[in-house]
Amino acid sequence: MKGFGDKKIKNKPTPRELVKDKLIKQASKYFEEGNLHYSIQCYEDCLSKGFQDPALLSQYGIVLFQSGYTKKAIDIFEKSIKIYPQEPDLYINLSNIYKLKGNLNYAENLIKKSLNLNPNSHIALNNLTGILITKKQFIEAKKYALLSINYDQNNSNNYYNLGVIYSNLDHFQESIQSFKKAIKYCQSNYGANLNLGAMLLKISQFEEARKYIEVSLTLKPNSYEAYFNLGQIALYTEKFELAESYFIKSLSFCQNNTEIYKFLGIAQFMNSKDHALDSINKSIALNSTKNISNVLKKIIQVENKSTKSKIQTFKTPYEKFGNKPVLLYKSVDKELLKILYKQNTSDLNTVDNSNFSGNAIGSNYRLFDDYDPILELLKNDLIKLTSNYLNSDIFIEDSFFRILEGEGVVKKHIHLDTIDRLPKLNLYKYKFSLVYYLKTGDNDCSEPGYLTFHNPNDRILPKPGMIILFPSDRPHSVLYNGKSDRMILSINFYSY
């Protein structure tokens, strides 16, 4: 099993060891042939004859696990650790089982025990990196990924892990370079080719993205992810018929995927196909929580009405809102500040899609994804506040916070993604941004941090508790040269 400890046993040319070696070779042969019963029997014969060492017990435990005897495999490894507590591979193997069972905390604890015994083990470092990635602890995972590369600089999987970490930290260029290094050391690394293509797609380098995604398809012809990504490239380059065919192909390998049905519905809508709404409804049925498919359903339903009826009866949220930003208010919870200061943050000068410079740090765009009671309460309050004002349902797409630790600049920017700009779909007419000011810093400096809007021009000097609501396509910027912290929490959302 990938990532397990060393299975090799060094043999001594004694009669007893020869018997042991013969039984182990028979066990391996039976296992490779799929004769699991006899493979296990050979290992049990070894144990019954008094042959016992860490490598033998590791092999036996691995075969038991791969044969489906998970509980027995766990028992073997736990007993082995009691007998040989200084053997790092035993901890690695038991950690892998618990990781695959979903017990990530215990798996992490075991792999760290292995590293205490052998700090230079690239297998243990790689496995720990994988556990931390699964737990979405990307800052911590990065530390171990770099250590893993330091001890094994030609290992493709080490660079692949680092690429995954950087992609989740929004360090797009570093992610791309890491995936390219993974491919350099193993051209047949399916995950590296697929994810490199996905990252290039994310930054709209569509032709370059296509090249790597097509390579991933040669490595795994039934990859629904590859066909899904090719469909997005076709969609964003306005090849709508081709996009539809790719999404249908993707569904043939993954039949109940809400994201694929969503994008299939978009492609069908762009192709003026009647069954676009069916695909969107399927996407909604597969994911009952509010998501962008609910917005798409509204758009398609409006489009399906007669042109005359649309003109007379419907205005988009964008058209209703107008040009002026809206000011709302919510008192600032001191506990919220404490929680945000404890969150993992990145230097925003190193984040590729950041518009911040200076002394700026912040979270990723998935702040509300991980449950915290205070953040959950805030999320619900913001949903209620915006829903009541706009008199509509809303769906939060992005959630994040930013801190200017003294002087800093927020360059002029908007909050639209590639999908928002698709013609005919016009999702931007349903998208809004909200900035909640938690701390506003120094107001008596020369640049106290006006939120400046452009085209048309306007500016607002925020106060703590102020909420500013505006369409996501409205360019805005900030200049602040105070010395005290300035903290905002922001969401981008769709109204429908």
Short mmCIF file of C-alpha atoms in Angstrom, two decimals:
data_model
loop_
_atom_site.label_atom_id
_atom_site.label_comp_id
_atom_site.label_asym_id
_atom_site.label_seq_id
_atom_site.Cartn_x
_atom_site.Cartn_y
_atom_site.Cartn_z
CA MET A 1 0.00 0.00 0.00
CA LYS A 2 1.34 3.40 -0.98
CA GLY A 3 3.04 5.18 1.88
CA PHE A 4 3.46 2.14 4.12
CA GLY A 5 6.75 1.36 5.72
CA ASP A 6 9.53 -0.83 4.41
CA LYS A 7 8.40 -4.41 3.79
CA LYS A 8 11.86 -5.85 3.06
CA ILE A 9 13.48 -8.29 5.47
CA LYS A 10 17.25 -8.83 5.56
CA ASN A 11 17.90 -12.56 5.83
CA LYS A 12 20.72 -14.46 7.46
CA PRO A 13 21.83 -17.73 5.84
CA THR A 14 20.79 -19.99 8.73
CA PRO A 15 18.42 -22.97 8.36
CA ARG A 16 15.85 -21.32 10.55
CA GLU A 17 16.01 -18.10 8.61
CA LEU A 18 15.78 -20.01 5.33
CA VAL A 19 12.52 -21.58 6.50
CA LYS A 20 11.27 -18.17 7.47
CA ASP A 21 12.33 -16.69 4.13
CA LYS A 22 10.59 -19.48 2.22
CA LEU A 23 7.31 -18.95 4.08
CA ILE A 24 7.44 -15.20 3.50
CA LYS A 25 8.14 -15.65 -0.22
CA GLN A 26 5.21 -18.06 -0.44
CA ALA A 27 3.01 -15.57 1.39
CA SER A 28 3.99 -12.78 -1.03
CA LYS A 29 3.44 -15.04 -4.05
CA TYR A 30 -0.03 -16.07 -2.86
CA PHE A 31 -0.95 -12.45 -2.17
CA GLU A 32 0.16 -11.29 -5.64
CA GLU A 33 -1.90 -14.11 -7.17
CA GLY A 34 -4.92 -13.02 -5.15
CA ASN A 35 -4.95 -16.11 -2.98
CA LEU A 36 -5.38 -14.18 0.23
CA HIS A 37 -6.33 -17.09 2.45
CA TYR A 38 -3.06 -18.98 1.79
CA SER A 39 -1.01 -15.79 2.03
CA ILE A 40 -2.36 -15.11 5.51
CA GLN A 41 -1.89 -18.76 6.43
CA CYS A 42 1.82 -18.56 5.54
CA TYR A 43 2.31 -15.56 7.81
CA GLU A 44 0.45 -17.33 10.60
CA ASP A 45 2.70 -20.38 10.08
CA CYS A 46 5.68 -18.06 10.57
CA LEU A 47 4.29 -16.79 13.84
CA SER A 48 3.38 -20.27 15.04
CA LYS A 49 7.01 -21.35 14.48
CA GLY A 50 8.20 -18.50 16.67
CA PHE A 51 9.39 -16.25 13.85
CA GLN A 52 8.75 -12.73 15.03
CA ASP A 53 10.34 -9.41 14.13
CA PRO A 54 9.04 -5.92 13.27
CA ALA A 55 9.33 -6.36 9.48
CA LEU A 56 7.45 -9.69 9.52
CA LEU A 57 4.68 -8.27 11.69
CA SER A 58 4.44 -5.22 9.41
CA GLN A 59 4.07 -7.43 6.34
CA TYR A 60 1.44 -9.54 8.03
CA GLY A 61 -0.53 -6.50 9.18
CA ILE A 62 -0.42 -4.93 5.70
CA VAL A 63 -1.64 -8.14 4.04
CA LEU A 64 -4.45 -8.46 6.58
CA PHE A 65 -5.56 -4.89 5.92
CA GLN A 66 -5.38 -5.21 2.15
CA SER A 67 -7.34 -8.44 2.44
CA GLY A 68 -10.16 -6.62 4.24
CA TYR A 69 -9.40 -7.78 7.80
CA THR A 70 -9.10 -4.25 9.16
CA LYS A 71 -9.78 -5.00 12.84
CA LYS A 72 -7.33 -7.90 12.88
CA ALA A 73 -4.70 -5.76 11.13
CA ILE A 74 -5.13 -3.03 13.76
CA ASP A 75 -4.78 -5.62 16.53
CA ILE A 76 -1.55 -6.94 14.98
CA PHE A 77 -0.01 -3.47 14.67
CA GLU A 78 -1.05 -2.43 18.18
CA LYS A 79 0.40 -5.61 19.69
CA SER A 80 3.55 -5.18 17.59
CA ILE A 81 4.02 -1.63 18.86
CA LYS A 82 3.83 -2.89 22.44
CA ILE A 83 6.56 -5.45 21.67
CA TYR A 84 8.70 -3.12 19.52
CA PRO A 85 7.89 0.45 20.65
CA GLN A 86 11.02 1.84 18.97
CA GLU A 87 10.13 0.67 15.44
CA PRO A 88 8.94 3.70 13.40
CA ASP A 89 7.47 1.69 10.49
CA LEU A 90 4.88 0.08 12.76
CA TYR A 91 3.50 3.52 13.65
CA ILE A 92 3.49 4.53 9.97
CA ASN A 93 1.47 1.49 8.95
CA LEU A 94 -1.06 1.78 11.77
CA SER A 95 -1.39 5.52 11.04
CA ASN A 96 -2.25 4.77 7.41
CA ILE A 97 -5.04 2.43 8.45
CA TYR A 98 -6.59 5.00 10.77
CA LYS A 99 -6.26 7.67 8.06
CA LEU A 100 -8.15 5.48 5.60
CA LYS A 101 -10.77 4.82 8.28
CA GLY A 102 -11.21 8.59 8.66
CA ASN A 103 -9.74 8.90 12.16
CA LEU A 104 -7.36 11.68 11.18
CA ASN A 105 -6.47 12.87 14.67
CA TYR A 106 -5.29 9.45 15.81
CA ALA A 107 -3.52 8.92 12.47
CA GLU A 108 -1.68 12.21 12.98
CA ASN A 109 -0.71 11.25 16.53
CA LEU A 110 0.74 7.92 15.35
CA ILE A 111 2.72 9.39 12.47
CA LYS A 112 4.23 12.00 14.79
CA LYS A 113 5.37 9.19 17.09
CA SER A 114 7.10 7.62 14.09
CA LEU A 115 8.80 10.93 13.33
CA ASN A 116 10.00 11.22 16.92
CA LEU A 117 11.81 7.92 16.38
CA ASN A 118 13.06 8.78 12.87
CA PRO A 119 12.83 12.52 12.11
CA ASN A 120 14.40 12.05 8.66
CA SER A 121 11.80 9.60 7.34
CA HIS A 122 10.50 11.06 4.08
CA ILE A 123 7.67 8.47 4.11
CA ALA A 124 6.45 9.65 7.52
CA LEU A 125 6.83 13.31 6.54
CA ASN A 126 4.93 12.71 3.31
CA ASN A 127 2.16 10.84 5.14
CA LEU A 128 1.85 13.54 7.81
CA THR A 129 1.62 16.16 5.07
CA GLY A 130 -1.24 14.20 3.49
CA ILE A 131 -3.10 13.97 6.80
CA LEU A 132 -2.78 17.71 7.41
CA ILE A 133 -3.97 18.46 3.86
CA THR A 134 -7.05 16.30 4.47
CA LYS A 135 -7.64 18.22 7.72
CA LYS A 136 -7.28 21.48 5.74
CA GLN A 137 -4.42 22.60 8.00
CA PHE A 138 -2.46 23.94 5.06
CA ILE A 139 -0.02 26.22 6.89
CA GLU A 140 1.11 23.32 9.10
CA ALA A 141 1.11 20.93 6.12
CA LYS A 142 3.43 23.25 4.20
CA LYS A 143 6.07 22.96 6.93
CA TYR A 144 6.20 19.16 6.67
CA ALA A 145 5.96 19.16 2.88
CA LEU A 146 9.09 21.31 2.68
CA LEU A 147 10.87 19.06 5.17
CA SER A 148 9.88 16.04 3.10
CA ILE A 149 11.36 17.63 -0.02
CA ASN A 150 14.52 18.49 1.89
CA TYR A 151 15.09 14.79 2.67
CA ASP A 152 13.94 13.47 -0.72
CA GLN A 153 14.34 16.09 -3.43
CA ASN A 154 13.50 13.83 -6.38
CA ASN A 155 10.17 12.52 -5.09
CA SER A 156 7.25 13.52 -7.32
CA ASN A 157 4.63 13.03 -4.61
CA ASN A 158 6.38 15.47 -2.29
CA TYR A 159 6.08 18.25 -4.87
CA TYR A 160 2.50 17.20 -5.64
CA ASN A 161 1.57 17.65 -1.96
CA LEU A 162 3.23 21.06 -1.93
CA GLY A 163 1.29 22.04 -5.05
CA VAL A 164 -2.00 21.07 -3.40
CA ILE A 165 -1.07 23.12 -0.33
CA TYR A 166 -0.14 26.22 -2.33
CA SER A 167 -3.33 25.97 -4.40
CA ASN A 168 -5.41 26.02 -1.21
CA LEU A 169 -3.44 28.98 0.12
CA ASP A 170 -4.13 30.87 -3.15
CA HIS A 171 -0.42 30.91 -4.01
CA PHE A 172 -1.18 30.05 -7.61
CA GLN A 173 2.25 30.53 -9.20
CA GLU A 174 4.00 28.54 -6.47
CA SER A 175 1.38 25.84 -6.88
CA ILE A 176 1.97 25.71 -10.63
CA GLN A 177 5.74 25.46 -10.17
CA SER A 178 5.32 22.66 -7.60
CA PHE A 179 3.08 20.61 -9.91
CA LYS A 180 5.57 21.13 -12.75
CA LYS A 181 8.36 19.77 -10.53
CA ALA A 182 6.18 16.79 -9.63
CA ILE A 183 5.80 16.07 -13.35
CA LYS A 184 9.54 16.57 -13.92
CA TYR A 185 10.31 13.70 -11.54
CA CYS A 186 7.39 11.54 -12.70
CA GLN A 187 5.73 12.40 -16.00
CA SER A 188 3.06 9.78 -15.34
CA ASN A 189 1.87 11.49 -12.15
CA TYR A 190 -1.84 11.74 -12.95
CA GLY A 191 -2.71 13.99 -10.02
CA ALA A 192 0.06 16.47 -10.83
CA ASN A 193 -1.01 16.78 -14.48
CA LEU A 194 -4.68 17.10 -13.56
CA ASN A 195 -4.12 19.68 -10.83
CA LEU A 196 -1.63 21.68 -12.87
CA GLY A 197 -4.27 21.92 -15.58
CA ALA A 198 -6.86 22.94 -12.99
CA MET A 199 -4.61 25.71 -11.63
CA LEU A 200 -3.91 27.05 -15.12
CA LEU A 201 -7.66 26.96 -15.77
CA LYS A 202 -8.20 28.97 -12.58
CA ILE A 203 -5.94 31.77 -13.83
CA SER A 204 -7.54 31.62 -17.31
CA GLN A 205 -4.54 30.15 -19.15
CA PHE A 206 -6.92 27.93 -21.05
CA GLU A 207 -4.73 26.50 -23.83
CA GLU A 208 -1.89 25.64 -21.46
CA ALA A 209 -4.41 24.09 -19.06
CA ARG A 210 -5.86 21.94 -21.83
CA LYS A 211 -2.42 20.44 -22.58
CA TYR A 212 -1.93 19.05 -19.07
CA ILE A 213 -5.52 17.94 -18.61
CA GLU A 214 -5.33 15.95 -21.85
CA VAL A 215 -2.15 14.29 -20.56
CA SER A 216 -4.02 13.33 -17.38
CA LEU A 217 -6.68 11.68 -19.55
CA THR A 218 -4.06 9.49 -21.23
CA LEU A 219 -2.99 8.38 -17.75
CA LYS A 220 -6.56 7.82 -16.52
CA PRO A 221 -9.04 7.60 -19.44
CA ASN A 222 -12.08 7.38 -17.15
CA SER A 223 -11.23 10.57 -15.21
CA TYR A 224 -14.45 12.50 -14.69
CA GLU A 225 -12.38 15.37 -13.26
CA ALA A 226 -10.40 15.72 -16.49
CA TYR A 227 -13.52 15.80 -18.67
CA PHE A 228 -15.13 18.25 -16.24
CA ASN A 229 -12.13 20.60 -16.47
CA LEU A 230 -12.06 20.33 -20.28
CA GLY A 231 -15.74 21.24 -20.23
CA GLN A 232 -15.00 24.39 -18.25
CA ILE A 233 -12.27 25.40 -20.68
CA ALA A 234 -14.68 24.96 -23.59
CA LEU A 235 -17.38 26.91 -21.72
CA TYR A 236 -15.11 29.86 -20.90
CA THR A 237 -13.81 30.00 -24.47
CA GLU A 238 -17.46 30.04 -25.66
CA LYS A 239 -17.40 26.62 -27.35
CA PHE A 240 -20.71 25.69 -25.82
CA GLU A 241 -21.52 22.54 -27.83
CA LEU A 242 -18.11 21.11 -27.01
CA ALA A 243 -18.53 22.07 -23.36
CA GLU A 244 -21.84 20.23 -23.20
CA SER A 245 -20.30 17.08 -24.68
CA TYR A 246 -17.46 17.12 -22.15
CA PHE A 247 -19.84 17.53 -19.20
CA ILE A 248 -22.00 14.66 -20.46
CA LYS A 249 -18.86 12.51 -20.78
CA SER A 250 -17.85 13.49 -17.25
CA LEU A 251 -21.26 12.41 -15.95
CA SER A 252 -20.83 9.00 -17.57
CA PHE A 253 -18.03 8.36 -15.07
CA CYS A 254 -19.59 10.18 -12.09
CA GLN A 255 -23.35 10.11 -12.36
CA ASN A 256 -24.46 12.03 -9.27
CA ASN A 257 -22.19 15.06 -9.12
CA THR A 258 -23.92 18.35 -8.36
CA GLU A 259 -21.10 20.46 -9.85
CA ILE A 260 -21.13 18.65 -13.20
CA TYR A 261 -24.90 19.00 -13.53
CA LYS A 262 -24.59 22.70 -12.69
CA PHE A 263 -22.05 23.32 -15.45
CA LEU A 264 -23.95 21.09 -17.87
CA GLY A 265 -27.03 23.25 -17.24
CA ILE A 266 -24.99 26.40 -17.95
CA ALA A 267 -23.64 24.96 -21.22
CA GLN A 268 -27.13 23.89 -22.27
CA PHE A 269 -28.49 27.34 -21.40
CA MET A 270 -25.79 28.97 -23.52
CA ASN A 271 -26.78 26.56 -26.31
CA SER A 272 -30.45 27.53 -25.86
CA LYS A 273 -31.35 23.94 -24.99
CA ASP A 274 -34.73 23.33 -23.36
CA HIS A 275 -33.35 20.81 -20.88
CA ALA A 276 -30.95 23.29 -19.20
CA LEU A 277 -33.44 23.70 -16.36
CA ASP A 278 -33.62 19.91 -15.90
CA SER A 279 -29.85 19.77 -15.34
CA ILE A 280 -29.93 22.66 -12.87
CA ASN A 281 -32.82 21.04 -10.97
CA LYS A 282 -30.78 17.83 -10.79
CA SER A 283 -27.84 19.81 -9.38
CA ILE A 284 -30.11 21.32 -6.72
CA ALA A 285 -31.59 17.90 -5.88
CA LEU A 286 -28.08 16.53 -5.29
CA ASN A 287 -27.17 19.39 -2.96
CA SER A 288 -30.05 20.64 -0.83
CA THR A 289 -28.05 23.52 0.71
CA LYS A 290 -28.33 26.89 -0.98
CA ASN A 291 -25.80 27.22 -3.77
CA ILE A 292 -25.24 28.97 -7.06
CA SER A 293 -27.51 26.51 -8.86
CA ASN A 294 -30.47 28.23 -7.17
CA VAL A 295 -29.37 31.49 -8.79
CA LEU A 296 -28.98 29.79 -12.17
CA LYS A 297 -32.47 28.33 -11.88
CA LYS A 298 -33.87 31.83 -11.38
CA ILE A 299 -31.98 33.15 -14.41
CA ILE A 300 -33.14 30.32 -16.67
CA GLN A 301 -36.76 30.63 -15.51
CA VAL A 302 -36.70 34.36 -16.28
CA GLU A 303 -35.10 33.76 -19.68
CA ASN A 304 -37.72 31.14 -20.54
CA LYS A 305 -40.50 33.74 -20.20
CA SER A 306 -41.49 35.76 -23.23
CA THR A 307 -39.37 38.84 -23.90
CA LYS A 308 -42.36 41.14 -23.44
CA SER A 309 -43.25 39.53 -20.12
CA LYS A 310 -39.65 39.82 -18.90
CA ILE A 311 -39.48 43.51 -19.68
CA GLN A 312 -42.75 44.24 -17.93
CA THR A 313 -42.40 42.12 -14.80
CA PHE A 314 -38.77 41.48 -13.92
CA LYS A 315 -35.78 43.49 -12.83
CA THR A 316 -32.55 41.86 -11.73
CA PRO A 317 -31.26 42.58 -8.21
CA TYR A 318 -28.54 44.64 -9.89
CA GLU A 319 -31.09 46.83 -11.67
CA LYS A 320 -33.08 47.30 -8.47
CA PHE A 321 -30.03 48.20 -6.40
CA GLY A 322 -28.76 51.23 -8.29
CA ASN A 323 -25.34 52.93 -8.06
CA LYS A 324 -25.19 54.07 -4.43
CA PRO A 325 -23.57 51.77 -1.84
CA VAL A 326 -25.89 50.83 1.01
CA LEU A 327 -24.87 51.35 4.66
CA LEU A 328 -26.07 48.97 7.35
CA TYR A 329 -24.89 48.36 10.91
CA LYS A 330 -24.12 45.50 13.27
CA SER A 331 -22.32 45.86 16.61
CA VAL A 332 -18.93 44.15 16.80
CA ASP A 333 -18.61 41.08 19.03
CA LYS A 334 -15.29 41.15 20.91
CA GLU A 335 -15.23 37.35 20.84
CA LEU A 336 -15.31 37.50 17.05
CA LEU A 337 -12.15 39.61 17.07
CA LYS A 338 -10.40 37.08 19.31
CA ILE A 339 -11.36 34.22 17.00
CA LEU A 340 -10.15 36.00 13.87
CA TYR A 341 -6.82 36.91 15.41
CA LYS A 342 -6.29 33.20 16.15
CA GLN A 343 -7.04 32.11 12.57
CA ASN A 344 -4.31 30.98 10.20
CA THR A 345 -3.42 33.84 7.88
CA SER A 346 -1.17 34.48 4.90
CA ASP A 347 0.92 37.52 4.03
CA LEU A 348 -1.32 38.99 1.33
CA ASN A 349 1.71 40.31 -0.55
CA THR A 350 2.48 36.67 -1.43
CA VAL A 351 -1.06 35.70 -2.48
CA ASP A 352 -1.45 35.84 -6.26
CA ASN A 353 -5.04 37.07 -6.43
CA SER A 354 -4.68 39.58 -3.59
CA ASN A 355 -5.22 43.30 -4.17
CA PHE A 356 -3.56 44.15 -0.84
CA SER A 357 -0.04 45.48 -0.33
CA GLY A 358 1.82 46.76 2.68
CA ASN A 359 1.34 45.28 6.14
CA ALA A 360 -1.56 43.08 5.08
CA ILE A 361 -2.55 39.60 6.24
CA GLY A 362 -5.72 37.60 5.79
CA SER A 363 -7.56 34.31 5.48
CA ASN A 364 -8.46 32.28 2.41
CA TYR A 365 -11.89 32.69 0.81
CA ARG A 366 -13.54 29.87 2.78
CA LEU A 367 -13.72 31.39 6.24
CA PHE A 368 -17.26 30.12 6.90
CA ASP A 369 -16.57 26.58 5.66
CA ASP A 370 -15.18 25.27 8.95
CA TYR A 371 -17.73 25.33 11.74
CA ASP A 372 -17.25 27.73 14.63
CA PRO A 373 -20.32 28.77 16.69
CA ILE A 374 -19.48 32.49 16.65
CA LEU A 375 -18.67 32.52 12.93
CA GLU A 376 -21.81 30.48 12.23
CA LEU A 377 -23.90 33.01 14.16
CA LEU A 378 -22.30 35.87 12.23
CA LYS A 379 -22.90 34.08 8.93
CA ASN A 380 -26.61 33.66 9.75
CA ASP A 381 -26.88 37.29 10.86
CA LEU A 382 -25.33 38.55 7.62
CA ILE A 383 -27.62 36.32 5.56
CA LYS A 384 -30.66 37.65 7.41
CA LEU A 385 -29.50 41.25 7.16
CA THR A 386 -28.82 41.16 3.42
CA SER A 387 -31.86 38.99 2.62
CA ASN A 388 -34.15 41.43 4.42
CA TYR A 389 -32.65 44.45 2.70
CA LEU A 390 -32.70 42.93 -0.80
CA ASN A 391 -35.98 41.12 -0.18
CA SER A 392 -34.56 37.91 -1.65
CA ASP A 393 -32.73 34.73 -0.81
CA ILE A 394 -28.94 34.89 -0.92
CA PHE A 395 -26.10 32.42 -1.33
CA ILE A 396 -22.62 33.22 0.04
CA GLU A 397 -19.89 32.38 -2.47
CA ASP A 398 -16.79 33.73 -0.65
CA SER A 399 -16.06 34.61 2.97
CA PHE A 400 -12.80 36.05 4.25
CA PHE A 401 -11.20 38.59 6.57
CA ARG A 402 -8.32 41.01 6.10
CA ILE A 403 -6.12 42.92 8.54
CA LEU A 404 -4.01 45.94 7.69
CA GLU A 405 -1.39 45.95 10.44
CA GLY A 406 -0.58 49.60 9.93
CA GLU A 407 0.03 51.23 6.56
CA GLY A 408 -1.39 49.45 3.54
CA VAL A 409 -3.10 49.73 0.17
CA VAL A 410 -6.02 47.92 -1.42
CA LYS A 411 -5.68 48.39 -5.17
CA LYS A 412 -8.69 49.12 -7.36
CA HIS A 413 -10.51 45.85 -8.00
CA ILE A 414 -13.85 44.13 -8.46
CA HIS A 415 -15.20 40.79 -7.21
CA LEU A 416 -16.22 38.99 -10.39
CA ASP A 417 -15.08 35.52 -11.48
CA THR A 418 -14.87 34.13 -15.01
CA ILE A 419 -18.30 32.54 -14.72
CA ASP A 420 -19.86 35.88 -13.74
CA ARG A 421 -18.73 37.42 -17.04
CA LEU A 422 -20.27 34.82 -19.36
CA PRO A 423 -22.47 36.61 -21.91
CA LYS A 424 -26.20 35.86 -21.83
CA LEU A 425 -25.87 34.28 -18.37
CA ASN A 426 -24.93 37.67 -16.84
CA LEU A 427 -24.43 36.32 -13.34
CA TYR A 428 -22.82 39.62 -12.37
CA LYS A 429 -26.31 41.13 -12.24
CA TYR A 430 -27.04 38.90 -9.25
CA LYS A 431 -23.73 39.25 -7.40
CA PHE A 432 -23.00 41.61 -4.50
CA SER A 433 -20.18 42.27 -2.05
CA LEU A 434 -20.39 43.15 1.63
CA VAL A 435 -17.69 44.65 3.85
CA TYR A 436 -18.16 44.51 7.63
CA TYR A 437 -15.80 46.84 9.52
CA LEU A 438 -14.60 45.29 12.77
CA LYS A 439 -11.75 47.73 13.47
CA THR A 440 -11.11 50.92 11.50
CA GLY A 441 -7.75 51.92 12.91
CA ASP A 442 -6.61 55.55 13.10
CA ASN A 443 -9.02 58.19 11.81
CA ASP A 444 -6.73 61.17 12.51
CA CYS A 445 -4.02 60.28 9.98
CA SER A 446 -3.68 61.73 6.47
CA GLU A 447 -5.16 58.60 4.83
CA PRO A 448 -7.66 57.15 7.33
CA GLY A 449 -8.91 54.41 5.01
CA TYR A 450 -11.79 55.72 2.94
CA LEU A 451 -13.54 53.01 0.94
CA THR A 452 -13.32 54.70 -2.46
CA PHE A 453 -15.65 53.70 -5.29
CA HIS A 454 -14.92 54.38 -8.95
CA ASN A 455 -17.18 54.84 -11.99
CA PRO A 456 -19.09 56.65 -10.55
CA ASN A 457 -16.84 58.08 -7.87
CA ASP A 458 -17.85 58.01 -4.22
CA ARG A 459 -16.10 57.44 -0.90
CA ILE A 460 -17.08 56.42 2.61
CA LEU A 461 -15.09 56.70 5.84
CA PRO A 462 -16.11 53.58 7.78
CA LYS A 463 -16.69 53.24 11.51
CA PRO A 464 -16.62 50.03 13.60
CA GLY A 465 -19.82 48.06 13.05
CA MET A 466 -20.54 49.65 9.68
CA ILE A 467 -21.58 47.30 6.86
CA ILE A 468 -21.24 48.50 3.27
CA LEU A 469 -23.14 46.66 0.56
CA PHE A 470 -22.51 47.15 -3.19
CA PRO A 471 -22.64 45.32 -6.55
CA SER A 472 -19.58 43.11 -7.08
CA ASP A 473 -18.72 44.73 -10.42
CA ARG A 474 -18.24 48.14 -8.74
CA PRO A 475 -14.49 49.04 -8.71
CA HIS A 476 -13.23 50.09 -5.29
CA SER A 477 -9.98 50.74 -3.45
CA VAL A 478 -8.54 51.76 -0.05
CA LEU A 479 -5.50 53.74 1.10
CA TYR A 480 -4.59 53.68 4.80
CA ASN A 481 -1.49 55.02 6.53
CA GLY A 482 -2.45 54.74 10.19
CA LYS A 483 -0.54 52.67 12.72
CA SER A 484 -3.35 50.75 14.42
CA ASP A 485 -4.89 47.54 13.05
CA ARG A 486 -7.71 47.86 10.58
CA MET A 487 -9.83 44.68 10.27
CA ILE A 488 -12.65 43.82 7.88
CA LEU A 489 -14.72 40.70 7.26
CA SER A 490 -16.18 40.40 3.81
CA ILE A 491 -18.49 38.16 1.78
CA ASN A 492 -19.34 37.92 -1.91
CA PHE A 493 -22.83 36.57 -2.47
CA TYR A 494 -25.58 36.05 -5.01
CA SER A 495 -29.11 37.40 -4.60
CA TYR A 496 -31.99 35.60 -6.31
#
